[in-house]
Amino acid sequence: MMDFKDSEIRRILVPYDGSEQAQQAVRQAAHIARLQGATLMLLSVVDLNAEVAAFERVSMDGYDPAALKEGAYKELAKILREVPADIRTNSVVELGSPAEVIVETADDEGYDLVVMGSRGLGRLTGFLMGSVSQYVLQHVHCPVMVVR
């Protein structure tokens, strides 16, 4: 007989970049979290390669990863205000390749589900690239819900 305890959803990872698809993913994840009594973790990944490319790698002097992280935390704070107060939420900003950081976070920290947008803001704006959801689908070890 099948044991449904194994498929309980307690921790949901939601990669967030501010795009419309990412906002939809947060709404879907919040709905699932409410039904399951799960905790949401919103993850924003600042892709330093894309950010440096945006500055055309002119000078590393005015380049401040802490400021980039602060901007990402501000974006997360905006969307967190829209999540109903009865849903447990956390947020984190990491630096690195978005696809790899999402997979590492989901696998290393044992998330039960990843809910993410089908495509993000793209390279120029920074966080998620179009191929990120594809990479995550192929590499992560838990179920993935891709929201359009």
GROMACS .gro file of C-alpha atoms in nm:
model
  148
    1MET     CA    1   0.000   0.000   0.000
    2MET     CA    2   0.121   0.351  -0.082
    3ASP     CA    3   0.230   0.569   0.210
    4PHE     CA    4   0.120   0.927   0.150
    5LYS     CA    5   0.335   1.051   0.439
    6ASP     CA    6   0.630   1.035   0.198
    7SER     CA    7   0.469   1.290  -0.029
    8GLU     CA    8   0.386   1.549   0.237
    9ILE     CA    9   0.484   1.903   0.145
   10ARG     CA   10   0.636   2.083   0.444
   11ARG     CA   11   0.894   2.314   0.283
   12ILE     CA   12   0.846   2.496  -0.049
   13LEU     CA   13   1.127   2.680  -0.228
   14VAL     CA   14   1.019   2.971  -0.449
   15PRO     CA   15   1.291   3.132  -0.664
   16TYR     CA   16   1.195   3.498  -0.704
   17ASP     CA   17   1.318   3.767  -0.945
   18GLY     CA   18   1.032   4.017  -0.951
   19SER     CA   19   0.892   3.903  -1.288
   20GLU     CA   20   0.519   3.851  -1.340
   21GLN     CA   21   0.574   3.474  -1.361
   22ALA     CA   22   0.765   3.478  -1.033
   23GLN     CA   23   0.482   3.673  -0.868
   24GLN     CA   24   0.237   3.409  -0.995
   25ALA     CA   25   0.464   3.138  -0.855
   26VAL     CA   26   0.455   3.304  -0.512
   27ARG     CA   27   0.073   3.314  -0.524
   28GLN     CA   28   0.054   2.944  -0.622
   29ALA     CA   29   0.311   2.845  -0.360
   30ALA     CA   30   0.125   3.041  -0.090
   31HIS     CA   31  -0.196   2.860  -0.181
   32ILE     CA   32  -0.024   2.521  -0.157
   33ALA     CA   33   0.150   2.623   0.167
   34ARG     CA   34  -0.184   2.716   0.323
   35LEU     CA   35  -0.342   2.383   0.221
   36GLN     CA   36  -0.044   2.180   0.341
   37GLY     CA   37   0.061   2.385   0.643
   38ALA     CA   38   0.398   2.427   0.472
   39THR     CA   39   0.667   2.695   0.505
   40LEU     CA   40   0.767   2.910   0.206
   41MET     CA   41   1.127   3.008   0.138
   42LEU     CA   42   1.163   3.285  -0.118
   43LEU     CA   43   1.506   3.274  -0.280
   44SER     CA   44   1.650   3.554  -0.489
   45VAL     CA   45   1.975   3.484  -0.671
   46VAL     CA   46   2.191   3.774  -0.783
   47ASP     CA   47   2.384   3.660  -1.089
   48LEU     CA   48   2.710   3.852  -1.060
   49ASN     CA   49   2.817   3.762  -1.416
   50ALA     CA   50   2.500   3.921  -1.557
   51GLU     CA   51   2.532   4.221  -1.326
   52VAL     CA   52   2.896   4.280  -1.416
   53ALA     CA   53   2.811   4.240  -1.787
   54ALA     CA   54   2.541   4.504  -1.741
   55PHE     CA   55   2.810   4.744  -1.621
   56GLU     CA   56   3.012   4.628  -1.923
   57ARG     CA   57   3.289   4.526  -1.682
   58VAL     CA   58   3.426   4.881  -1.707
   59SER     CA   59   3.555   4.922  -1.356
   60MET     CA   60   3.518   4.698  -1.056
   61ASP     CA   61   3.564   5.001  -0.827
   62GLY     CA   62   3.200   5.107  -0.813
   63TYR     CA   63   3.078   4.747  -0.815
   64ASP     CA   64   2.921   4.646  -0.483
   65PRO     CA   65   2.775   4.295  -0.435
   66ALA     CA   66   2.629   4.403  -0.099
   67ALA     CA   67   2.429   4.678  -0.274
   68LEU     CA   68   2.303   4.426  -0.530
   69LYS     CA   69   2.194   4.192  -0.249
   70GLU     CA   70   2.022   4.482  -0.072
   71GLY     CA   71   1.823   4.558  -0.388
   72ALA     CA   72   1.716   4.194  -0.409
   73TYR     CA   73   1.607   4.195  -0.042
   74LYS     CA   74   1.394   4.504  -0.113
   75GLU     CA   75   1.221   4.318  -0.399
   76LEU     CA   76   1.158   4.022  -0.168
   77ALA     CA   77   1.018   4.250   0.103
   78LYS     CA   78   0.763   4.388  -0.146
   79ILE     CA   79   0.627   4.045  -0.243
   80LEU     CA   80   0.640   3.915   0.116
   81ARG     CA   81   0.393   4.186   0.215
   82GLU     CA   82   0.145   4.026  -0.027
   83VAL     CA   83   0.173   3.678   0.129
   84PRO     CA   84  -0.103   3.624   0.388
   85ALA     CA   85   0.024   3.658   0.745
   86ASP     CA   86  -0.088   3.308   0.845
   87ILE     CA   87   0.160   3.147   0.603
   88ARG     CA   88   0.510   3.096   0.743
   89THR     CA   89   0.765   3.259   0.512
   90ASN     CA   90   1.138   3.317   0.505
   91SER     CA   91   1.357   3.480   0.244
   92VAL     CA   92   1.721   3.470   0.143
   93VAL     CA   93   1.941   3.630  -0.122
   94GLU     CA   94   2.237   3.438  -0.262
   95LEU     CA   95   2.508   3.530  -0.511
   96GLY     CA   96   2.587   3.298  -0.801
   97SER     CA   97   2.446   3.125  -1.105
   98PRO     CA   98   2.066   3.124  -1.051
   99ALA     CA   99   2.005   2.774  -1.191
  100GLU     CA  100   2.285   2.615  -0.990
  101VAL     CA  101   2.203   2.798  -0.667
  102ILE     CA  102   1.835   2.697  -0.691
  103VAL     CA  103   1.923   2.329  -0.745
  104GLU     CA  104   2.186   2.329  -0.468
  105THR     CA  105   1.949   2.499  -0.224
  106ALA     CA  106   1.659   2.266  -0.303
  107ASP     CA  107   1.871   1.951  -0.275
  108ASP     CA  108   2.106   2.045   0.011
  109GLU     CA  109   1.829   2.181   0.233
  110GLY     CA  110   1.577   1.909   0.156
  111TYR     CA  111   1.287   2.105   0.008
  112ASP     CA  112   0.974   1.906  -0.077
  113LEU     CA  113   0.870   2.123  -0.372
  114VAL     CA  114   1.007   2.401  -0.594
  115VAL     CA  115   0.750   2.645  -0.737
  116MET     CA  116   0.893   2.880  -0.998
  117GLY     CA  117   0.802   3.095  -1.294
  118SER     CA  118   0.843   2.957  -1.644
  119ARG     CA  119   1.077   3.242  -1.736
  120GLY     CA  120   1.221   3.534  -1.549
  121LEU     CA  121   1.337   3.884  -1.616
  122GLY     CA  122   1.631   3.778  -1.830
  123ARG     CA  123   1.999   3.858  -1.826
  124LEU     CA  124   1.983   4.236  -1.845
  125THR     CA  125   1.777   4.278  -1.531
  126GLY     CA  126   1.968   4.013  -1.351
  127PHE     CA  127   1.813   3.730  -1.158
  128LEU     CA  128   1.651   3.443  -1.352
  129MET     CA  129   1.727   3.360  -1.713
  130GLY     CA  130   1.496   3.186  -1.957
  131SER     CA  131   1.674   2.852  -1.933
  132VAL     CA  132   1.677   2.844  -1.552
  133SER     CA  133   1.345   2.663  -1.509
  134GLN     CA  134   1.457   2.406  -1.769
  135TYR     CA  135   1.784   2.346  -1.583
  136VAL     CA  136   1.607   2.314  -1.248
  137LEU     CA  137   1.356   2.066  -1.392
  138GLN     CA  138   1.641   1.848  -1.519
  139HIS     CA  139   1.865   1.861  -1.212
  140VAL     CA  140   1.666   1.902  -0.890
  141HIS     CA  141   1.565   1.593  -0.690
  142CYS     CA  142   1.222   1.706  -0.569
  143PRO     CA  143   0.901   1.786  -0.758
  144VAL     CA  144   0.895   2.116  -0.950
  145MET     CA  145   0.587   2.320  -1.036
  146VAL     CA  146   0.647   2.563  -1.323
  147VAL     CA  147   0.398   2.851  -1.328
  148ARG     CA  148   0.313   3.045  -1.645
   0.00000   0.00000   0.00000
